[in-house]
Amino acid sequence: MIQAPRGTYDVLPDDAARREVLEARAAKVLGAAGYRRIETPTFEATELFSRGVGEATDIVRKEMYSFDDGGGRSLTLRPEGTAPVCRAYMEHGMHKLAQPVKLWYLSSFFRAEAPQRGRYRQFWQVGAEAIGSETPETDAELILLLAELLEVLGVGDARLLLSSLGQPETRAEYRDDLRAYLHAHEAELSEDVRERIDLNPMRAFDSSDRGTRAVMAGAPMLLDRLTPEDAEHFARVRELLDDAGLAYELEPTLVRGLDYYTRTLWEFQSSSLGAQSAVGGGGRYDRLIEQLEGPSIPGVGWAAGVERMLMAAGEQPVGTPLVDLYVALAADGGGAVRTGFGLARDARRAGLQAQLELAGRGLKGQLKHADRLKARYVAIVGDRDEVGLKDMESGEQHDTPAANVIPTILRGSRLS
Ligand code: HAM
């Protein structure tokens, strides 16, 4: 039997109901702050991501679903949303609008990662981007909005890790210093860290080796090297979060798998998620639009995984759909079917949830099915002019002209 591709899954009706709740809450939290929804194409020119996300990242090197469009052009299923939103911002001249332009999305993304709990090859993100402002208030507001979203979704246990990356030039200089420091302590480092000093010195901070950890405790920190402007910007973001009463942990070695970040960087992690503990994260990307050959326009934003938010929120009960009216057919003659069909349609037009017998069950089976659906009323339509209207709660049944069915149910709804 053909199955869903590895790392993908079906959103079944109960899951879909949970996602609808999530979507409505995201729309409310972000809409209330003036963010407006955007949807970009599922695939984009490959170079948008190689330039935007960065050639050296795992995403671009190993995880992109790229294909030839048949005309010699390489396209890629979007692995993330920030570069596409920046592309759309430029393409539609949004720099002419009042800044910052505040956008949000709920879309699917694709990464060819090794699937595991909380990690899929097609996954969904809620994301928010504010493009065109450099102020620390924009960063702080975005962080607070993500905290608010997690809170209303029931992901109350997430820890906020916060850092600042400064400018790429500061970072390059810092990396040279860190390499020099590591080379000076080579003998005390674990072998794998030693081998990667030149390639990726930052990895030394993640090592669990005792000797390496001791060396790293005295290592230079990027946060201490920020330019005065970047340090001031970061201090202001922290102040605003402090004022808002949002707790965070400074994590000077926080790394995220995207190369476009400058200045503020953050991630929310939930211990209930296991190995894939990042629920959502983001940061500032003041050089991204320039990297995409646009003007120098700053931006900041975040994205949070839908699957991981739902997982961290735990099982939330989903409401079963209401059925106001079940139309049962007591005869299979054309008259009964026509009356029943019309009744169900008119009920829906009147705003009721109405279902019609579609499986050819006998009357007993139909009443049983209506009971299973928890229908409030069943209209039994036969060859006669009148229909039998049964109140499923009281069990009472009376005959009434078909035209009376909907007004009776509507009256009943108003009373209840
Ligand atoms: P990201 O950290 O790569 O950031 O992804 C954001 C979130 O998407 C993660 O925290 C995680 O919850 C979820 N996620 C990522 N990969 C997977 C996967 N394979 N399976 C399930 N969930 C996943 C970005 O994508 C940036 N565009 C965020 C951003 C927006 N930065 C600035 N603006």
Short mmCIF file of C-alpha atoms and ligand atoms in Angstrom, two decimals:
data_model
loop_
_atom_site.label_atom_id
_atom_site.label_comp_id
_atom_site.label_asym_id
_atom_site.label_seq_id
_atom_site.Cartn_x
_atom_site.Cartn_y
_atom_site.Cartn_z
CA MET A 1 0.00 0.00 0.00
CA ILE A 2 1.27 3.48 -0.80
CA GLN A 3 2.04 5.46 2.36
CA ALA A 4 2.72 9.11 3.13
CA PRO A 5 6.39 9.97 2.41
CA ARG A 6 8.84 9.60 5.31
CA GLY A 7 8.79 12.60 7.62
CA THR A 8 5.31 13.72 6.53
CA TYR A 9 1.93 13.02 8.10
CA ASP A 10 -1.77 13.48 7.50
CA VAL A 11 -3.72 16.12 9.40
CA LEU A 12 -6.79 14.10 10.39
CA PRO A 13 -10.06 15.83 11.37
CA ASP A 14 -9.36 15.94 15.14
CA ASP A 15 -5.87 17.34 14.45
CA ALA A 16 -7.36 19.82 12.00
CA ALA A 17 -9.73 21.04 14.72
CA ARG A 18 -6.77 21.64 17.06
CA ARG A 19 -4.94 23.51 14.32
CA GLU A 20 -7.96 25.69 13.67
CA VAL A 21 -7.94 26.73 17.32
CA LEU A 22 -4.20 27.49 17.08
CA GLU A 23 -4.70 29.51 13.91
CA ALA A 24 -7.52 31.55 15.44
CA ARG A 25 -5.42 32.32 18.52
CA ALA A 26 -2.38 33.29 16.45
CA ALA A 27 -4.58 35.56 14.30
CA LYS A 28 -5.94 37.20 17.43
CA VAL A 29 -2.60 37.76 19.18
CA LEU A 30 -0.83 39.04 16.06
CA GLY A 31 -3.82 40.88 14.60
CA ALA A 32 -4.24 42.80 17.85
CA ALA A 33 -0.69 44.15 17.38
CA GLY A 34 -1.31 45.21 13.77
CA TYR A 35 0.36 42.27 12.02
CA ARG A 36 -1.34 41.38 8.72
CA ARG A 37 -1.29 38.01 7.09
CA ILE A 38 0.88 37.18 4.10
CA GLU A 39 1.21 34.02 2.04
CA THR A 40 4.13 33.50 -0.32
CA PRO A 41 4.55 30.67 -2.86
CA THR A 42 5.41 27.17 -1.67
CA PHE A 43 8.48 27.18 -3.92
CA GLU A 44 10.92 29.93 -4.77
CA ALA A 45 14.09 30.43 -6.80
CA THR A 46 16.79 28.33 -5.10
CA GLU A 47 19.16 31.30 -4.90
CA LEU A 48 16.73 33.13 -2.59
CA PHE A 49 17.65 30.61 0.09
CA SER A 50 21.29 30.02 -0.82
CA ARG A 51 21.86 33.78 -0.58
CA GLY A 52 19.38 34.52 2.19
CA VAL A 53 19.76 31.59 4.58
CA GLY A 54 23.46 31.15 3.73
CA GLU A 55 25.53 28.69 1.65
CA ALA A 56 27.31 27.35 4.74
CA THR A 57 24.17 26.41 6.71
CA ASP A 58 22.96 22.81 7.08
CA ILE A 59 19.65 23.91 5.60
CA VAL A 60 21.19 25.01 2.30
CA ARG A 61 23.93 22.35 2.19
CA LYS A 62 21.85 19.30 3.01
CA GLU A 63 18.19 19.92 3.61
CA MET A 64 16.65 21.65 0.63
CA TYR A 65 14.19 20.02 -1.74
CA SER A 66 15.41 21.55 -4.98
CA PHE A 67 14.34 20.65 -8.48
CA ASP A 68 14.69 21.80 -12.03
CA ASP A 69 11.52 23.45 -13.30
CA GLY A 70 12.05 21.91 -16.74
CA GLY A 71 13.39 25.14 -18.17
CA GLY A 72 16.80 24.94 -16.54
CA ARG A 73 15.84 27.01 -13.52
CA SER A 74 16.38 25.64 -10.04
CA LEU A 75 13.43 25.97 -7.67
CA THR A 76 13.26 24.97 -3.99
CA LEU A 77 10.39 24.08 -1.66
CA ARG A 78 10.68 26.84 0.96
CA PRO A 79 12.67 25.67 4.01
CA GLU A 80 11.78 28.84 5.95
CA GLY A 81 9.71 32.01 5.62
CA THR A 82 11.91 35.02 6.32
CA ALA A 83 13.75 35.20 2.98
CA PRO A 84 10.47 34.81 1.01
CA VAL A 85 8.76 37.54 3.06
CA CYS A 86 11.72 39.87 2.43
CA ARG A 87 11.55 39.04 -1.27
CA ALA A 88 7.84 39.91 -1.30
CA TYR A 89 8.53 43.13 0.63
CA MET A 90 10.96 44.24 -2.09
CA GLU A 91 8.95 42.94 -5.02
CA HIS A 92 5.85 44.88 -3.95
CA GLY A 93 7.65 48.07 -2.99
CA MET A 94 6.54 47.80 0.63
CA HIS A 95 9.31 50.22 1.65
CA LYS A 96 6.89 52.92 0.43
CA LEU A 97 4.37 51.95 3.13
CA ALA A 98 4.51 53.18 6.73
CA GLN A 99 7.38 51.32 8.43
CA PRO A 100 7.80 48.84 9.91
CA VAL A 101 5.67 46.60 7.72
CA LYS A 102 4.30 43.96 10.10
CA LEU A 103 3.43 40.62 8.56
CA TRP A 104 2.54 37.16 9.81
CA TYR A 105 2.10 33.76 8.23
CA LEU A 106 0.99 30.24 8.93
CA SER A 107 2.46 28.08 6.21
CA SER A 108 4.14 24.76 5.55
CA PHE A 109 7.90 24.44 5.15
CA PHE A 110 10.16 21.66 3.89
CA ARG A 111 13.50 20.39 5.14
CA ALA A 112 15.07 17.03 4.29
CA GLU A 113 16.09 16.33 7.89
CA ALA A 114 16.28 12.94 9.59
CA PRO A 115 12.71 12.52 10.91
CA GLN A 116 12.17 12.06 14.64
CA ARG A 117 9.65 13.16 17.25
CA GLY A 118 9.03 16.86 16.62
CA ARG A 119 11.10 16.90 13.45
CA TYR A 120 9.42 16.46 10.09
CA ARG A 121 10.23 16.96 6.44
CA GLN A 122 7.07 18.96 5.92
CA PHE A 123 6.09 21.05 8.92
CA TRP A 124 4.13 24.19 9.68
CA GLN A 125 5.21 27.44 11.26
CA VAL A 126 3.45 30.50 12.57
CA GLY A 127 5.81 33.37 11.85
CA ALA A 128 5.90 37.13 12.29
CA GLU A 129 8.22 39.64 10.64
CA ALA A 130 8.58 43.41 11.17
CA ILE A 131 10.54 44.94 8.32
CA GLY A 132 11.82 48.51 8.18
CA SER A 133 12.61 49.40 11.76
CA GLU A 134 15.80 49.22 13.74
CA THR A 135 14.32 50.13 17.12
CA PRO A 136 14.81 47.77 20.09
CA GLU A 137 11.10 48.25 20.84
CA THR A 138 10.34 46.24 17.69
CA ASP A 139 12.50 43.33 18.92
CA ALA A 140 11.00 43.43 22.41
CA GLU A 141 7.44 43.61 21.11
CA LEU A 142 8.01 40.61 18.84
CA ILE A 143 9.50 38.55 21.67
CA LEU A 144 6.54 39.45 23.88
CA LEU A 145 4.09 38.49 21.13
CA LEU A 146 5.67 35.05 20.82
CA ALA A 147 5.57 34.65 24.61
CA GLU A 148 1.91 35.68 24.53
CA LEU A 149 1.09 33.22 21.76
CA LEU A 150 2.76 30.36 23.63
CA GLU A 151 0.90 31.36 26.78
CA VAL A 152 -2.56 31.40 25.18
CA LEU A 153 -1.82 28.06 23.52
CA GLY A 154 -0.98 26.49 26.86
CA VAL A 155 2.79 26.22 26.33
CA GLY A 156 3.47 27.92 29.63
CA ASP A 157 6.65 26.03 30.50
CA ALA A 158 8.87 27.42 27.72
CA ARG A 159 12.22 28.98 28.72
CA LEU A 160 13.34 32.03 26.81
CA LEU A 161 17.03 32.08 25.84
CA LEU A 162 18.33 35.44 24.72
CA SER A 163 21.52 36.71 23.15
CA SER A 164 22.94 39.26 20.76
CA LEU A 165 25.15 38.50 17.79
CA GLY A 166 26.18 42.05 16.94
CA GLN A 167 27.49 42.64 13.42
CA PRO A 168 29.05 40.05 11.08
CA GLU A 169 32.37 41.95 11.26
CA THR A 170 32.40 41.81 15.07
CA ARG A 171 31.61 38.12 14.84
CA ALA A 172 34.43 37.40 12.37
CA GLU A 173 36.92 39.16 14.60
CA TYR A 174 35.59 37.35 17.64
CA ARG A 175 35.88 33.97 15.91
CA ASP A 176 39.54 34.66 15.14
CA ASP A 177 40.15 35.45 18.81
CA LEU A 178 38.29 32.33 19.90
CA ARG A 179 40.37 30.20 17.50
CA ALA A 180 43.56 31.66 18.92
CA TYR A 181 42.33 30.94 22.45
CA LEU A 182 41.43 27.35 21.55
CA HIS A 183 44.78 26.76 19.83
CA ALA A 184 46.51 28.02 22.97
CA HIS A 185 44.63 25.37 24.99
CA GLU A 186 44.69 22.56 22.41
CA ALA A 187 46.14 19.97 24.78
CA GLU A 188 43.17 20.28 27.17
CA LEU A 189 40.48 19.94 24.47
CA SER A 190 38.67 16.80 23.35
CA GLU A 191 39.77 15.42 20.02
CA ASP A 192 36.64 16.32 18.02
CA VAL A 193 36.73 19.92 19.27
CA ARG A 194 40.46 20.14 18.47
CA GLU A 195 39.84 18.94 14.94
CA ARG A 196 37.25 21.61 14.31
CA ILE A 197 38.94 24.65 15.78
CA ASP A 198 39.42 26.25 12.38
CA LEU A 199 36.20 25.04 10.81
CA ASN A 200 33.73 25.81 13.59
CA PRO A 201 35.22 27.08 16.83
CA MET A 202 31.75 27.88 18.28
CA ARG A 203 31.05 24.17 18.58
CA ALA A 204 33.46 23.99 21.49
CA PHE A 205 30.77 25.66 23.63
CA ASP A 206 28.42 22.69 23.07
CA SER A 207 30.94 20.04 24.13
CA SER A 208 30.14 17.82 27.10
CA ASP A 209 33.82 16.87 27.56
CA ARG A 210 35.07 17.91 31.02
CA GLY A 211 38.44 19.24 29.91
CA THR A 212 36.85 21.24 27.09
CA ARG A 213 34.20 22.64 29.41
CA ALA A 214 36.88 23.85 31.82
CA VAL A 215 38.68 25.61 28.95
CA MET A 216 35.42 27.15 27.70
CA ALA A 217 34.59 28.60 31.11
CA GLY A 218 37.45 31.05 30.53
CA ALA A 219 36.86 31.57 26.80
CA PRO A 220 36.22 35.04 25.35
CA MET A 221 32.51 35.83 24.86
CA LEU A 222 30.96 37.56 21.87
CA LEU A 223 28.54 39.46 24.12
CA ASP A 224 31.55 41.23 25.69
CA ARG A 225 32.79 42.30 22.26
CA LEU A 226 29.70 44.04 20.88
CA THR A 227 30.13 47.56 19.46
CA PRO A 228 28.79 50.27 21.78
CA GLU A 229 25.72 50.74 19.50
CA ASP A 230 24.93 47.01 19.49
CA ALA A 231 25.48 46.72 23.24
CA GLU A 232 23.15 49.68 23.81
CA HIS A 233 20.50 48.18 21.52
CA PHE A 234 20.68 44.87 23.37
CA ALA A 235 20.53 46.57 26.78
CA ARG A 236 17.36 48.38 25.69
CA VAL A 237 15.71 45.14 24.50
CA ARG A 238 16.51 43.57 27.87
CA GLU A 239 15.18 46.56 29.75
CA LEU A 240 11.88 46.38 27.88
CA LEU A 241 11.54 42.66 28.60
CA ASP A 242 12.37 43.28 32.27
CA ASP A 243 9.74 46.01 32.44
CA ALA A 244 7.21 43.66 30.88
CA GLY A 245 8.04 41.03 33.49
CA LEU A 246 9.14 38.45 30.94
CA ALA A 247 11.83 36.18 32.33
CA TYR A 248 14.75 35.15 30.10
CA GLU A 249 18.14 33.55 30.43
CA LEU A 250 21.15 35.12 28.79
CA GLU A 251 22.64 32.46 26.55
CA PRO A 252 25.77 34.01 25.02
CA THR A 253 26.50 30.91 22.95
CA LEU A 254 23.02 30.51 21.50
CA VAL A 255 23.31 29.42 17.88
CA ARG A 256 20.50 29.09 15.37
CA GLY A 257 20.86 27.40 12.01
CA LEU A 258 20.42 30.48 9.84
CA ASP A 259 23.17 32.88 8.74
CA TYR A 260 21.14 36.06 8.37
CA TYR A 261 20.99 37.07 12.02
CA THR A 262 22.47 40.26 13.45
CA ARG A 263 22.00 41.74 16.93
CA THR A 264 19.10 40.24 18.99
CA LEU A 265 18.67 36.46 18.85
CA TRP A 266 16.32 34.30 20.89
CA GLU A 267 14.73 30.90 21.25
CA PHE A 268 11.94 29.45 23.36
CA GLN A 269 12.64 25.91 24.51
CA SER A 270 10.26 23.49 26.14
CA SER A 271 11.49 20.58 28.25
CA SER A 272 8.38 18.57 27.36
CA LEU A 273 9.60 18.21 23.78
CA GLY A 274 12.65 16.00 24.31
CA ALA A 275 15.59 16.35 21.93
CA GLN A 276 13.88 18.82 19.59
CA SER A 277 13.29 21.30 22.38
CA ALA A 278 13.02 24.51 20.33
CA VAL A 279 9.39 25.60 20.11
CA GLY A 280 10.13 28.82 18.32
CA GLY A 281 12.83 31.35 17.78
CA GLY A 282 13.92 34.35 15.86
CA GLY A 283 16.11 37.36 15.68
CA ARG A 284 17.09 40.50 13.88
CA TYR A 285 18.29 40.34 10.27
CA ASP A 286 19.49 43.82 9.37
CA ARG A 287 21.65 42.67 6.43
CA LEU A 288 19.30 40.15 4.82
CA ILE A 289 17.56 42.45 2.34
CA GLU A 290 20.95 43.78 1.22
CA GLN A 291 22.16 40.19 0.76
CA LEU A 292 19.17 39.70 -1.52
CA GLU A 293 20.40 42.67 -3.57
CA GLY A 294 17.90 45.07 -2.09
CA PRO A 295 18.48 48.33 -0.26
CA SER A 296 19.73 48.45 3.30
CA ILE A 297 16.54 47.80 5.30
CA PRO A 298 16.53 46.22 8.76
CA GLY A 299 14.13 43.51 9.92
CA VAL A 300 13.33 41.30 12.87
CA GLY A 301 11.00 38.34 13.37
CA TRP A 302 10.37 34.84 14.62
CA ALA A 303 8.76 31.55 13.72
CA ALA A 304 7.34 28.81 15.90
CA GLY A 305 6.65 25.22 14.90
CA VAL A 306 2.95 24.32 14.84
CA GLU A 307 3.57 20.62 15.61
CA ARG A 308 5.90 21.46 18.48
CA MET A 309 3.52 24.04 19.96
CA LEU A 310 0.67 21.51 19.85
CA MET A 311 2.90 18.84 21.34
CA ALA A 312 4.14 21.07 24.15
CA ALA A 313 0.58 22.22 24.89
CA GLY A 314 -0.45 18.59 25.43
CA GLU A 315 -3.78 17.06 24.55
CA GLN A 316 -6.43 19.75 24.54
CA PRO A 317 -10.01 18.50 24.24
CA VAL A 318 -11.54 19.26 20.88
CA GLY A 319 -15.19 20.18 20.72
CA THR A 320 -17.28 17.70 18.74
CA PRO A 321 -19.13 19.43 15.91
CA LEU A 322 -22.75 20.23 16.66
CA VAL A 323 -25.52 18.66 14.63
CA ASP A 324 -28.80 20.57 14.95
CA LEU A 325 -30.77 18.48 12.52
CA TYR A 326 -30.44 15.01 11.09
CA VAL A 327 -32.71 14.36 8.14
CA ALA A 328 -33.74 10.69 8.10
CA LEU A 329 -35.39 9.17 5.08
CA ALA A 330 -38.27 6.79 5.92
CA ALA A 331 -39.02 6.03 2.28
CA ASP A 332 -36.78 5.81 -0.75
CA GLY A 333 -39.32 7.30 -3.15
CA GLY A 334 -38.35 10.44 -5.06
CA GLY A 335 -40.73 12.64 -3.01
CA ALA A 336 -39.12 11.81 0.32
CA VAL A 337 -35.61 12.28 -1.02
CA ARG A 338 -36.53 15.59 -2.61
CA THR A 339 -38.19 16.88 0.59
CA GLY A 340 -35.29 15.65 2.74
CA PHE A 341 -32.66 17.14 0.46
CA GLY A 342 -34.47 20.51 0.42
CA LEU A 343 -34.92 20.46 4.19
CA ALA A 344 -31.21 19.90 4.86
CA ARG A 345 -30.25 22.67 2.43
CA ASP A 346 -32.78 25.16 3.87
CA ALA A 347 -31.63 24.35 7.41
CA ARG A 348 -28.02 25.12 6.49
CA ARG A 349 -29.08 28.36 4.84
CA ALA A 350 -30.85 29.26 8.09
CA GLY A 351 -27.53 28.80 9.91
CA LEU A 352 -28.15 25.35 11.32
CA GLN A 353 -25.75 22.41 11.12
CA ALA A 354 -27.72 19.79 9.20
CA GLN A 355 -26.80 16.35 7.93
CA LEU A 356 -28.67 14.12 5.53
CA GLU A 357 -28.75 10.34 5.45
CA LEU A 358 -26.24 9.40 2.75
CA ALA A 359 -25.53 5.72 3.31
CA GLY A 360 -28.88 4.07 2.58
CA ARG A 361 -29.40 2.83 6.18
CA GLY A 362 -32.78 1.57 7.37
CA LEU A 363 -34.78 3.92 9.62
CA LYS A 364 -33.56 2.21 12.80
CA GLY A 365 -29.96 2.52 11.67
CA GLN A 366 -30.51 6.17 10.81
CA LEU A 367 -31.85 6.99 14.28
CA LYS A 368 -28.90 5.18 15.82
CA HIS A 369 -26.50 7.15 13.62
CA ALA A 370 -28.24 10.46 14.55
CA ASP A 371 -27.80 9.50 18.18
CA ARG A 372 -24.11 8.81 17.63
CA LEU A 373 -23.73 12.25 16.06
CA LYS A 374 -25.55 13.74 19.07
CA ALA A 375 -28.06 15.42 16.75
CA ARG A 376 -30.55 17.62 18.59
CA TYR A 377 -33.44 16.87 16.24
CA VAL A 378 -34.23 14.25 13.67
CA ALA A 379 -36.73 14.97 10.90
CA ILE A 380 -38.17 11.72 9.57
CA VAL A 381 -39.25 12.30 6.00
CA GLY A 382 -41.54 9.82 4.31
CA ASP A 383 -44.09 9.83 1.51
CA ARG A 384 -46.64 11.80 3.55
CA ASP A 385 -46.97 15.60 3.53
CA GLU A 386 -45.98 15.86 7.16
CA VAL A 387 -42.63 14.91 8.65
CA GLY A 388 -42.01 13.37 12.05
CA LEU A 389 -39.87 15.74 14.13
CA LYS A 390 -38.10 14.02 16.99
CA ASP A 391 -36.47 15.96 19.84
CA MET A 392 -33.55 13.66 20.64
CA GLU A 393 -33.05 15.00 24.14
CA SER A 394 -36.62 14.50 25.41
CA GLY A 395 -37.41 11.66 23.01
CA GLU A 396 -40.70 13.39 22.07
CA GLN A 397 -41.89 13.14 18.51
CA HIS A 398 -44.71 14.89 16.69
CA ASP A 399 -45.87 15.30 13.13
CA THR A 400 -45.54 18.71 11.56
CA PRO A 401 -45.52 20.18 8.03
CA ALA A 402 -41.97 20.25 6.57
CA ALA A 403 -42.11 24.06 6.50
CA ASN A 404 -42.40 24.09 10.31
CA VAL A 405 -39.24 22.09 11.02
CA ILE A 406 -36.69 24.87 10.77
CA PRO A 407 -38.70 27.49 12.71
CA THR A 408 -39.28 24.92 15.48
CA ILE A 409 -35.55 24.15 15.78
CA LEU A 410 -34.63 27.85 15.67
CA ARG A 411 -37.15 28.55 18.45
CA GLY A 412 -35.62 25.69 20.44
CA SER A 413 -32.10 27.13 19.95
CA ARG A 414 -33.22 30.51 21.20
CA LEU A 415 -34.70 28.99 24.33
CA SER A 416 -31.60 26.96 25.13
P1 HAM B 1 13.91 28.01 12.76
O1 HAM B 1 14.47 28.05 14.14
O2 HAM B 1 14.69 27.28 11.74
O3 HAM B 1 13.70 29.52 12.34
O4 HAM B 1 12.45 27.41 12.80
C1 HAM B 1 11.48 27.93 13.68
C2 HAM B 1 10.74 26.80 14.36
O5 HAM B 1 10.18 25.92 13.38
C3 HAM B 1 11.59 25.91 15.23
O6 HAM B 1 11.75 26.47 16.52
C4 HAM B 1 10.74 24.64 15.29
O7 HAM B 1 9.71 24.77 16.25
C5 HAM B 1 10.12 24.61 13.92
N1 HAM B 1 10.85 23.68 13.03
C6 HAM B 1 12.00 23.89 12.36
N2 HAM B 1 12.36 22.80 11.66
C7 HAM B 1 11.42 21.86 11.90
C8 HAM B 1 11.21 20.51 11.47
N3 HAM B 1 12.04 19.89 10.63
N4 HAM B 1 10.11 19.85 11.94
C9 HAM B 1 9.24 20.46 12.78
N5 HAM B 1 9.39 21.73 13.21
C10 HAM B 1 10.46 22.42 12.78
C11 HAM B 1 13.24 29.93 11.12
O8 HAM B 1 12.74 29.20 10.31
C12 HAM B 1 13.34 31.43 10.93
N6 HAM B 1 12.76 31.76 9.61
C13 HAM B 1 12.63 32.16 12.05
C14 HAM B 1 12.70 33.63 11.89
C15 HAM B 1 11.73 34.45 11.43
N7 HAM B 1 13.75 34.39 12.14
C16 HAM B 1 13.46 35.66 11.85
N8 HAM B 1 12.23 35.68 11.40
#
